[in-house]
């Protein structure tokens, strides 16, 4: 057996050599002192040294036998065999304490294994209850588990063991997608680890279903507003028409004219309402051209003489936009800002123009009461004003989006008021 220099075997060999050499030196000294012949010396050495060497050898063997038993026991625990039997005959002392420690470790590992099994069973039961199609793929990307919804998606076929190609799963730009004849899904992937192996939890999210839900919510909001607007106009028209029918022929012409005037104005409001909807749905395609911000600022200052224009950019900065459409959006925003100021008895409206490396912005800042109902800001035909038609903000946002920009509204942080921000790429 080869003994490495820096091993436990080498260290024990050196330590065991000390008593053997010591005994040998003592025996040789005694033989010289008592003038023993060679046969007596040999007999003395065999009688005294042989049992010592044998005892040390047995101690050496016992130590490494115990170490091997501990190694085998640890290997058993690593392979989920939790009975501590290798050290069973040690009932007292340090090895018995080590055996108890191994038992405690084995018990804790066994408990953890049970917890993991329970958690895994819960996860799979939870997956089975969900209405979303869910697959669990193994490290070879083959189906390890699937729920009933996923089975129905694949026409009730038992898909265990199927690969991603058979499932029509395609990875594009690091993201999974699956095309189905009825609908298209995006796939959200999560990694799971079990028994030292990696599994993939694939959750199918229907893109069409999400779009349909958003579309349904948008239509519900639109119908509520349409119902409110049309009912508000038609109710007085219907009531006055009934009153006109019941008026006696000799009734005063002044009352008749007043009623007809109200009917006319409510009818005009309905016509304007329909025209606004048509305007929103028929925006022309923007014609973006290179524009100098300095010239645009001068043009906006002339268009809004009561507005203070702040120029926060370099004089020679060039941007690309459709100026006419952008002015239309700003007309709506500045009008809203002036109306918000009027309610609070304020006057100043600021048009702040910023420009960065990739984006530039137009901020319309007022000193009004701020935004209190942000959820309905861009709902078509929703308005908090008595004479408003709820189309200005929606139209402005569509104009800005048509030029690859975005319109947002938020309350001011420094004081009372709101900021309408148009942010567009340079």
Tab-separated table of C-alpha atoms in Angstrom:
chain	number	residue	atom	x	y	z
A	1	UNK	CA	0.000	0.000	0.000
A	2	UNK	CA	1.406	3.349	-1.044
A	3	UNK	CA	1.458	5.909	1.769
A	4	UNK	CA	1.345	9.532	0.655
A	5	UNK	CA	3.611	11.986	2.421
A	6	UNK	CA	0.855	14.325	3.659
A	7	UNK	CA	-1.741	11.662	4.474
A	8	UNK	CA	-3.194	10.374	7.734
A	9	UNK	CA	-1.539	7.011	7.040
A	10	UNK	CA	1.912	8.635	6.884
A	11	UNK	CA	1.325	10.556	10.081
A	12	UNK	CA	0.138	7.498	11.998
A	13	UNK	CA	3.103	5.460	10.679
A	14	UNK	CA	5.511	8.083	11.990
A	15	UNK	CA	3.757	8.235	15.367
A	16	UNK	CA	3.632	4.437	15.718
A	17	UNK	CA	7.335	4.199	14.856
A	18	UNK	CA	8.228	6.260	17.931
A	19	UNK	CA	7.260	3.629	20.602
A	20	UNK	CA	8.737	0.780	18.506
A	21	UNK	CA	12.096	2.545	18.138
A	22	UNK	CA	12.011	3.502	21.819
A	23	UNK	CA	11.386	-0.116	22.908
A	24	UNK	CA	14.104	-1.332	20.555
A	25	UNK	CA	16.638	1.155	21.969
A	26	UNK	CA	15.737	0.163	25.537
A	27	UNK	CA	16.170	-3.533	24.731
A	28	UNK	CA	19.533	-2.965	23.068
A	29	UNK	CA	20.678	-0.853	26.023
A	30	UNK	CA	19.558	-3.524	28.464
A	31	UNK	CA	21.390	-6.253	26.523
A	32	UNK	CA	24.614	-4.261	26.604
A	33	UNK	CA	24.203	-3.399	30.254
A	34	UNK	CA	23.614	-7.012	31.295
A	35	UNK	CA	26.079	-8.433	28.699
A	36	UNK	CA	23.481	-10.726	27.106
A	37	UNK	CA	24.449	-12.956	24.181
A	38	UNK	CA	22.755	-12.657	20.803
A	39	UNK	CA	20.258	-15.490	21.454
A	40	UNK	CA	19.074	-13.890	24.691
A	41	UNK	CA	18.788	-10.502	22.967
A	42	UNK	CA	16.754	-11.980	20.107
A	43	UNK	CA	14.457	-13.779	22.553
A	44	UNK	CA	13.941	-10.562	24.522
A	45	UNK	CA	13.130	-8.610	21.391
A	46	UNK	CA	10.623	-11.211	20.188
A	47	UNK	CA	8.930	-11.425	23.568
A	48	UNK	CA	8.604	-7.683	24.138
A	49	UNK	CA	8.628	-6.020	20.684
A	50	UNK	CA	6.371	-8.431	18.723
A	51	UNK	CA	3.226	-7.889	20.876
A	52	UNK	CA	3.781	-4.116	20.731
A	53	UNK	CA	4.073	-4.130	16.942
A	54	UNK	CA	1.009	-6.358	16.640
A	55	UNK	CA	-1.036	-4.093	18.963
A	56	UNK	CA	-0.012	-0.990	17.022
A	57	UNK	CA	-0.866	-2.685	13.733
A	58	UNK	CA	-4.317	-3.633	15.062
A	59	UNK	CA	-4.859	-0.058	16.283
A	60	UNK	CA	-3.859	1.213	12.827
A	61	UNK	CA	-6.293	-1.230	11.198
A	62	UNK	CA	-9.095	-0.337	13.614
A	63	UNK	CA	-8.723	3.383	12.922
A	64	UNK	CA	-8.940	3.020	9.146
A	65	UNK	CA	-11.645	0.406	9.336
A	66	UNK	CA	-13.751	2.893	11.315
A	67	UNK	CA	-12.982	5.640	8.793
A	68	UNK	CA	-14.050	3.348	5.946
A	69	UNK	CA	-17.274	2.510	7.789
A	70	UNK	CA	-18.011	6.230	8.240
A	71	UNK	CA	-17.344	6.790	4.509
A	72	UNK	CA	-19.688	3.931	3.564
A	73	UNK	CA	-22.332	5.316	5.927
A	74	UNK	CA	-22.064	8.796	4.419
A	75	UNK	CA	-22.329	7.307	0.940
A	76	UNK	CA	-25.473	5.447	2.030
A	77	UNK	CA	-27.012	8.674	3.339
A	78	UNK	CA	-26.059	10.432	0.094
A	79	UNK	CA	-27.939	7.678	-1.769
A	80	UNK	CA	-30.964	8.206	0.488
A	81	UNK	CA	-30.447	5.066	2.609
A	82	UNK	CA	-31.155	6.484	6.035
A	83	UNK	CA	-30.487	3.438	8.312
A	84	UNK	CA	-27.217	3.890	10.251
A	85	UNK	CA	-25.922	0.305	10.409
A	86	UNK	CA	-22.218	0.497	9.590
A	87	UNK	CA	-21.311	1.698	13.105
A	88	UNK	CA	-23.897	-0.362	14.968
A	89	UNK	CA	-21.447	-2.219	17.263
A	90	UNK	CA	-20.091	1.059	18.700
A	91	UNK	CA	-22.317	1.874	21.666
A	92	UNK	CA	-20.139	4.186	23.729
A	93	UNK	CA	-17.413	6.749	23.277
A	94	UNK	CA	-16.586	9.152	20.452
A	95	UNK	CA	-17.614	6.810	17.617
A	96	UNK	CA	-20.972	6.232	19.311
A	97	UNK	CA	-21.423	10.014	19.481
A	98	UNK	CA	-20.464	10.248	15.796
A	99	UNK	CA	-23.010	7.529	15.041
A	100	UNK	CA	-25.720	9.537	16.832
A	101	UNK	CA	-24.750	12.643	14.876
A	102	UNK	CA	-25.039	10.705	11.613
A	103	UNK	CA	-28.450	9.435	12.715
A	104	UNK	CA	-29.547	13.012	13.387
A	105	UNK	CA	-28.265	14.139	9.979
A	106	UNK	CA	-29.983	11.215	8.267
A	107	UNK	CA	-33.257	12.044	10.028
A	108	UNK	CA	-33.080	15.713	9.019
A	109	UNK	CA	-32.332	14.772	5.415
A	110	UNK	CA	-35.215	12.323	5.464
A	111	UNK	CA	-37.554	15.026	6.807
A	112	UNK	CA	-36.380	17.478	4.157
A	113	UNK	CA	-36.892	14.863	1.484
A	114	UNK	CA	-40.437	14.336	2.736
A	115	UNK	CA	-41.065	18.094	2.708
A	116	UNK	CA	-39.735	18.376	-0.847
A	117	UNK	CA	-41.933	15.458	-1.905
A	118	UNK	CA	-44.956	17.147	-0.317
A	119	UNK	CA	-44.104	20.479	-1.977
A	120	UNK	CA	-43.623	18.787	-5.328
A	121	UNK	CA	-46.947	16.989	-4.974
A	122	UNK	CA	-48.602	20.304	-4.091
A	123	UNK	CA	-47.035	22.023	-7.119
A	124	UNK	CA	-48.212	19.291	-9.468
A	125	UNK	CA	-51.699	19.270	-7.919
A	126	UNK	CA	-51.808	23.054	-8.230
A	127	UNK	CA	-50.694	22.832	-11.870
A	128	UNK	CA	-53.446	20.312	-12.557
A	129	UNK	CA	-56.084	22.719	-11.196
A	130	UNK	CA	-55.026	25.702	-13.310
A	131	UNK	CA	-56.896	26.534	-16.501
A	132	UNK	CA	-53.702	27.622	-18.273
A	133	UNK	CA	-51.883	24.923	-20.297
A	134	UNK	CA	-48.759	23.977	-18.307
A	135	UNK	CA	-45.990	21.511	-19.156
A	136	UNK	CA	-43.046	20.288	-17.086
A	137	UNK	CA	-40.124	19.306	-19.328
A	138	UNK	CA	-37.123	17.288	-18.196
A	139	UNK	CA	-33.479	18.128	-18.902
A	140	UNK	CA	-33.872	16.661	-22.416
A	141	UNK	CA	-36.814	19.026	-23.054
A	142	UNK	CA	-39.265	16.138	-23.126
A	143	UNK	CA	-42.636	16.212	-21.356
A	144	UNK	CA	-42.331	14.936	-17.786
A	145	UNK	CA	-45.732	16.193	-16.539
A	146	UNK	CA	-48.687	18.110	-17.978
A	147	UNK	CA	-52.091	19.270	-16.793
A	148	UNK	CA	-55.519	18.555	-18.237
A	149	UNK	CA	-55.702	21.917	-20.031
A	150	UNK	CA	-52.450	21.169	-21.870
A	151	UNK	CA	-53.803	17.740	-22.786
A	152	UNK	CA	-56.950	19.359	-24.230
A	153	UNK	CA	-54.791	21.814	-26.164
A	154	UNK	CA	-53.156	18.858	-27.904
A	155	UNK	CA	-56.509	17.203	-28.646
A	156	UNK	CA	-56.480	14.878	-25.646
A	157	UNK	CA	-53.283	13.090	-26.684
A	158	UNK	CA	-51.149	11.657	-23.864
A	159	UNK	CA	-48.093	13.817	-24.551
A	160	UNK	CA	-45.713	12.417	-21.892
A	161	UNK	CA	-42.267	11.994	-23.454
A	162	UNK	CA	-43.001	14.317	-26.390
A	163	UNK	CA	-40.194	16.690	-27.431
A	164	UNK	CA	-40.440	20.406	-28.158
A	165	UNK	CA	-40.562	19.837	-31.923
A	166	UNK	CA	-43.577	17.551	-31.621
A	167	UNK	CA	-45.243	20.117	-29.344
A	168	UNK	CA	-44.613	22.923	-31.899
A	169	UNK	CA	-42.611	24.827	-29.292
A	170	UNK	CA	-40.240	27.296	-30.945
A	171	UNK	CA	-37.571	29.393	-29.232
A	172	UNK	CA	-37.205	32.859	-30.793
A	173	UNK	CA	-34.882	35.565	-29.406
A	174	UNK	CA	-34.567	33.659	-26.141
A	175	UNK	CA	-38.355	33.342	-25.705
A	176	UNK	CA	-40.601	30.355	-26.310
A	177	UNK	CA	-43.697	30.516	-28.487
A	178	UNK	CA	-46.197	27.946	-29.679
A	179	UNK	CA	-48.542	28.368	-32.605
A	180	UNK	CA	-51.882	26.642	-32.381
A	181	UNK	CA	-54.517	26.667	-35.091
A	182	UNK	CA	-57.053	28.330	-32.761
A	183	UNK	CA	-54.806	30.791	-30.942
A	184	UNK	CA	-51.224	31.839	-30.386
A	185	UNK	CA	-49.406	31.522	-27.061
A	186	UNK	CA	-46.357	33.045	-25.493
A	187	UNK	CA	-44.608	30.627	-23.139
A	188	UNK	CA	-43.185	31.680	-19.772
A	189	UNK	CA	-40.345	29.380	-18.659
A	190	UNK	CA	-39.310	28.693	-15.054
A	191	UNK	CA	-36.522	26.354	-13.959
A	192	UNK	CA	-37.056	23.652	-11.313
A	193	UNK	CA	-34.455	21.371	-9.718
A	194	UNK	CA	-35.218	17.838	-8.537
A	195	UNK	CA	-32.780	15.039	-7.734
A	196	UNK	CA	-29.857	17.031	-9.078
A	197	UNK	CA	-31.569	17.529	-12.444
A	198	UNK	CA	-33.044	20.639	-14.002
A	199	UNK	CA	-36.648	20.718	-15.157
A	200	UNK	CA	-38.499	23.402	-17.108
A	201	UNK	CA	-41.950	24.640	-16.101
A	202	UNK	CA	-43.620	25.966	-19.265
A	203	UNK	CA	-46.715	28.141	-18.734
A	204	UNK	CA	-48.744	28.903	-21.873
A	205	UNK	CA	-50.277	32.402	-21.915
A	206	UNK	CA	-52.764	33.044	-24.698
A	207	UNK	CA	-51.921	36.235	-26.581
A	208	UNK	CA	-55.295	36.345	-28.307
A	209	UNK	CA	-57.157	35.795	-25.044
A	210	UNK	CA	-55.309	38.675	-23.422
A	211	UNK	CA	-56.025	40.918	-26.389
A	212	UNK	CA	-59.686	39.909	-26.394
A	213	UNK	CA	-59.964	40.706	-22.699
A	214	UNK	CA	-58.398	44.147	-23.190
A	215	UNK	CA	-60.598	44.741	-26.213
A	216	UNK	CA	-63.691	43.761	-24.231
A	217	UNK	CA	-62.769	46.136	-21.403
A	218	UNK	CA	-62.192	48.955	-23.903
A	219	UNK	CA	-65.574	48.337	-25.542
A	220	UNK	CA	-67.325	48.231	-22.178
A	221	UNK	CA	-65.832	51.599	-21.235
A	222	UNK	CA	-66.723	53.030	-24.632
A	223	UNK	CA	-70.299	51.765	-24.456
A	224	UNK	CA	-70.741	53.258	-20.980
A	225	UNK	CA	-69.594	56.655	-22.242
A	226	UNK	CA	-71.681	56.444	-25.416
A	227	UNK	CA	-74.735	55.445	-23.396
A	228	UNK	CA	-74.170	58.353	-21.003
A	229	UNK	CA	-73.616	60.914	-23.780
A	230	UNK	CA	-76.451	59.824	-26.074
A	231	UNK	CA	-78.931	59.394	-23.205
A	232	UNK	CA	-78.124	62.872	-21.858
A	233	UNK	CA	-78.908	64.378	-25.244
A	234	UNK	CA	-81.892	62.258	-26.288
A	235	UNK	CA	-83.752	62.426	-22.950
A	236	UNK	CA	-84.454	66.199	-23.077
A	237	UNK	CA	-85.137	66.002	-26.819
A	238	UNK	CA	-87.732	63.260	-26.280
A	239	UNK	CA	-89.292	65.088	-23.328
A	240	UNK	CA	-89.622	68.382	-25.204
A	241	UNK	CA	-90.953	66.664	-28.321
A	242	UNK	CA	-93.690	65.147	-26.162
A	243	UNK	CA	-94.405	68.547	-24.618
A	244	UNK	CA	-94.620	70.158	-28.043
A	245	UNK	CA	-97.200	67.596	-29.127
A	246	UNK	CA	-99.293	68.365	-26.062
A	247	UNK	CA	-99.079	72.155	-26.397
A	248	UNK	CA	-102.412	73.643	-27.461
A	249	UNK	CA	-102.488	75.249	-30.871
A	250	UNK	CA	-103.029	78.652	-29.242
A	251	UNK	CA	-99.963	78.149	-26.974
A	252	UNK	CA	-97.380	80.892	-26.817
A	253	UNK	CA	-94.909	80.875	-29.664
A	254	UNK	CA	-92.142	81.985	-27.230
A	255	UNK	CA	-92.284	78.690	-25.273
A	256	UNK	CA	-92.440	76.707	-28.515
A	257	UNK	CA	-89.371	78.533	-29.869
A	258	UNK	CA	-87.449	77.927	-26.621
A	259	UNK	CA	-88.139	74.200	-26.757
A	260	UNK	CA	-87.179	73.995	-30.431
A	261	UNK	CA	-83.977	75.920	-29.669
A	262	UNK	CA	-83.016	73.416	-26.936
A	263	UNK	CA	-83.777	70.505	-29.274
A	264	UNK	CA	-81.616	72.106	-31.956
A	265	UNK	CA	-78.656	72.623	-29.614
A	266	UNK	CA	-78.789	69.087	-28.219
A	267	UNK	CA	-78.985	67.750	-31.782
A	268	UNK	CA	-75.946	69.851	-32.720
A	269	UNK	CA	-74.099	68.422	-29.729
A	270	UNK	CA	-74.867	64.888	-30.915
A	271	UNK	CA	-73.641	65.763	-34.409
A	272	UNK	CA	-70.421	67.205	-32.953
A	273	UNK	CA	-70.058	64.081	-30.869
A	274	UNK	CA	-70.303	61.831	-33.941
A	275	UNK	CA	-67.948	64.117	-35.880
A	276	UNK	CA	-65.401	63.887	-33.065
A	277	UNK	CA	-65.531	60.095	-33.229
A	278	UNK	CA	-65.025	60.232	-36.993
A	279	UNK	CA	-62.082	62.594	-36.531
A	280	UNK	CA	-60.481	60.223	-34.051
A	281	UNK	CA	-60.793	57.222	-36.351
A	282	UNK	CA	-59.557	58.992	-39.515
A	283	UNK	CA	-56.257	60.580	-38.514
A	284	UNK	CA	-54.000	61.121	-41.561
A	285	UNK	CA	-50.580	59.487	-41.663
A	286	UNK	CA	-47.963	61.883	-40.220
A	287	UNK	CA	-45.400	63.435	-42.545
A	288	UNK	CA	-42.259	63.760	-40.409
A	289	UNK	CA	-39.642	66.221	-41.624
A	290	UNK	CA	-36.357	67.519	-40.117
A	291	UNK	CA	-37.185	70.512	-37.925
A	292	UNK	CA	-34.959	72.954	-36.079
A	293	UNK	CA	-36.052	73.256	-32.455
A	294	UNK	CA	-35.287	76.971	-32.397
A	295	UNK	CA	-37.665	77.577	-35.316
A	296	UNK	CA	-40.280	75.296	-33.768
A	297	UNK	CA	-40.052	77.210	-30.477
A	298	UNK	CA	-40.585	80.555	-32.262
A	299	UNK	CA	-43.547	79.114	-34.128
A	300	UNK	CA	-45.122	77.783	-30.923
A	301	UNK	CA	-44.532	81.107	-29.136
A	302	UNK	CA	-46.389	82.862	-31.948
A	303	UNK	CA	-49.189	80.277	-31.817
A	304	UNK	CA	-49.530	80.603	-28.023
A	305	UNK	CA	-48.679	84.234	-27.187
A	306	UNK	CA	-49.897	83.892	-23.565
A	307	UNK	CA	-47.753	80.823	-22.895
A	308	UNK	CA	-44.209	81.095	-21.532
A	309	UNK	CA	-41.894	78.966	-23.671
A	310	UNK	CA	-38.813	77.546	-21.922
A	311	UNK	CA	-36.011	76.531	-24.319
A	312	UNK	CA	-33.846	73.832	-22.693
A	313	UNK	CA	-31.809	72.657	-25.672
A	314	UNK	CA	-28.931	73.569	-27.963
A	315	UNK	CA	-29.825	76.149	-30.586
A	316	UNK	CA	-28.862	73.993	-33.594
A	317	UNK	CA	-30.698	70.876	-32.417
A	318	UNK	CA	-32.662	69.095	-35.196
A	319	UNK	CA	-35.649	66.778	-34.574
A	320	UNK	CA	-38.089	64.956	-36.853
A	321	UNK	CA	-41.840	65.523	-36.531
A	322	UNK	CA	-45.064	66.466	-38.322
A	323	UNK	CA	-45.362	70.086	-37.176
A	324	UNK	CA	-49.015	70.613	-38.160
A	325	UNK	CA	-50.249	67.522	-36.325
A	326	UNK	CA	-48.057	68.306	-33.343
A	327	UNK	CA	-49.550	71.805	-33.146
A	328	UNK	CA	-53.034	70.270	-33.171
A	329	UNK	CA	-52.118	68.106	-30.180
A	330	UNK	CA	-50.604	71.100	-28.354
A	331	UNK	CA	-53.717	73.198	-29.029
A	332	UNK	CA	-55.767	70.639	-27.083
A	333	UNK	CA	-53.215	70.402	-24.262
A	334	UNK	CA	-52.752	74.155	-23.876
A	335	UNK	CA	-56.528	74.639	-23.912
A	336	UNK	CA	-56.884	72.057	-21.135
A	337	UNK	CA	-54.125	73.783	-19.141
A	338	UNK	CA	-55.800	77.200	-19.483
A	339	UNK	CA	-59.146	75.764	-18.392
A	340	UNK	CA	-57.516	74.078	-15.373
A	341	UNK	CA	-55.870	77.400	-14.420
A	342	UNK	CA	-59.141	79.325	-14.802
A	343	UNK	CA	-60.898	77.079	-12.275
A	344	UNK	CA	-58.188	77.821	-9.665
A	345	UNK	CA	-57.875	81.512	-10.563
A	346	UNK	CA	-54.391	81.027	-12.046
A	347	UNK	CA	-53.028	82.239	-15.375
A	348	UNK	CA	-49.493	81.030	-16.169
A	349	UNK	CA	-49.030	78.126	-18.577
A	350	UNK	CA	-45.479	76.976	-19.333
A	351	UNK	CA	-44.384	75.143	-22.487
A	352	UNK	CA	-40.996	73.604	-21.682
A	353	UNK	CA	-38.957	72.118	-24.543
A	354	UNK	CA	-36.178	69.651	-23.635
A	355	UNK	CA	-33.839	67.665	-25.870
A	356	UNK	CA	-31.508	64.751	-25.142
A	357	UNK	CA	-29.428	62.370	-27.220
A	358	UNK	CA	-32.274	60.000	-28.125
A	359	UNK	CA	-35.496	61.769	-27.111
A	360	UNK	CA	-36.944	65.256	-26.946
A	361	UNK	CA	-40.006	66.411	-25.058
A	362	UNK	CA	-42.659	69.126	-24.869
A	363	UNK	CA	-44.075	69.727	-21.370
A	364	UNK	CA	-47.297	71.709	-20.961
A	365	UNK	CA	-47.354	72.793	-17.304
A	366	UNK	CA	-50.301	74.401	-15.531
A	367	UNK	CA	-51.168	75.584	-11.998
A	368	UNK	CA	-54.596	73.954	-11.794
A	369	UNK	CA	-55.958	71.448	-9.311
A	370	UNK	CA	-53.987	68.545	-10.809
A	371	UNK	CA	-55.157	65.091	-11.856
A	372	UNK	CA	-57.638	63.353	-9.576
A	373	UNK	CA	-58.991	60.551	-11.815
A	374	UNK	CA	-56.113	59.128	-13.839
A	375	UNK	CA	-57.934	55.908	-14.840
A	376	UNK	CA	-60.310	57.623	-17.286
A	377	UNK	CA	-57.885	60.208	-18.714
A	378	UNK	CA	-57.667	58.546	-22.125
A	379	UNK	CA	-61.081	56.884	-22.260
A	380	UNK	CA	-62.779	58.166	-25.449
A	381	UNK	CA	-65.656	60.618	-24.850
A	382	UNK	CA	-65.134	60.676	-21.084
A	383	UNK	CA	-65.009	64.229	-19.789
A	384	UNK	CA	-65.259	65.921	-16.402
A	385	UNK	CA	-66.214	69.245	-18.028
A	386	UNK	CA	-69.811	70.307	-18.532
A	387	UNK	CA	-69.236	71.225	-22.173
A	388	UNK	CA	-66.453	68.708	-22.886
A	389	UNK	CA	-66.753	65.891	-25.416
A	390	UNK	CA	-63.885	63.800	-24.039
A	391	UNK	CA	-62.022	63.659	-27.343
A	392	UNK	CA	-59.167	66.169	-26.904
A	393	UNK	CA	-56.739	64.069	-24.873
A	394	UNK	CA	-57.466	60.904	-26.854
A	395	UNK	CA	-56.918	62.729	-30.149
A	396	UNK	CA	-53.690	64.286	-28.880
A	397	UNK	CA	-52.330	60.941	-27.743
A	398	UNK	CA	-53.154	59.284	-31.062
A	399	UNK	CA	-51.387	62.114	-32.909
A	400	UNK	CA	-48.280	61.706	-30.764
A	401	UNK	CA	-48.296	57.910	-31.024
A	402	UNK	CA	-48.601	58.211	-34.778
A	403	UNK	CA	-45.168	59.888	-34.666
A	404	UNK	CA	-43.657	57.078	-32.505
A	405	UNK	CA	-43.985	59.203	-29.362
A	406	UNK	CA	-46.005	59.018	-26.157
A	407	UNK	CA	-48.244	61.412	-24.240
A	408	UNK	CA	-48.442	61.169	-20.460
A	409	UNK	CA	-50.132	63.242	-17.755
A	410	UNK	CA	-48.948	63.524	-14.172
A	411	UNK	CA	-49.227	65.875	-11.215
A	412	UNK	CA	-46.478	68.388	-10.526
A	413	UNK	CA	-44.039	67.573	-7.723
A	414	UNK	CA	-42.951	71.132	-6.900
A	415	UNK	CA	-46.429	72.658	-6.470
A	416	UNK	CA	-50.087	72.297	-7.401
A	417	UNK	CA	-50.765	71.619	-11.041
A	418	UNK	CA	-50.277	69.039	-13.779
A	419	UNK	CA	-47.772	68.267	-16.534
A	420	UNK	CA	-48.806	66.983	-19.964
A	421	UNK	CA	-45.610	65.548	-21.491
A	422	UNK	CA	-45.074	64.715	-25.151
A	423	UNK	CA	-41.945	62.539	-25.506
A	424	UNK	CA	-40.680	61.721	-28.997
A	425	UNK	CA	-37.558	60.193	-30.555
A	426	UNK	CA	-35.051	62.629	-32.012
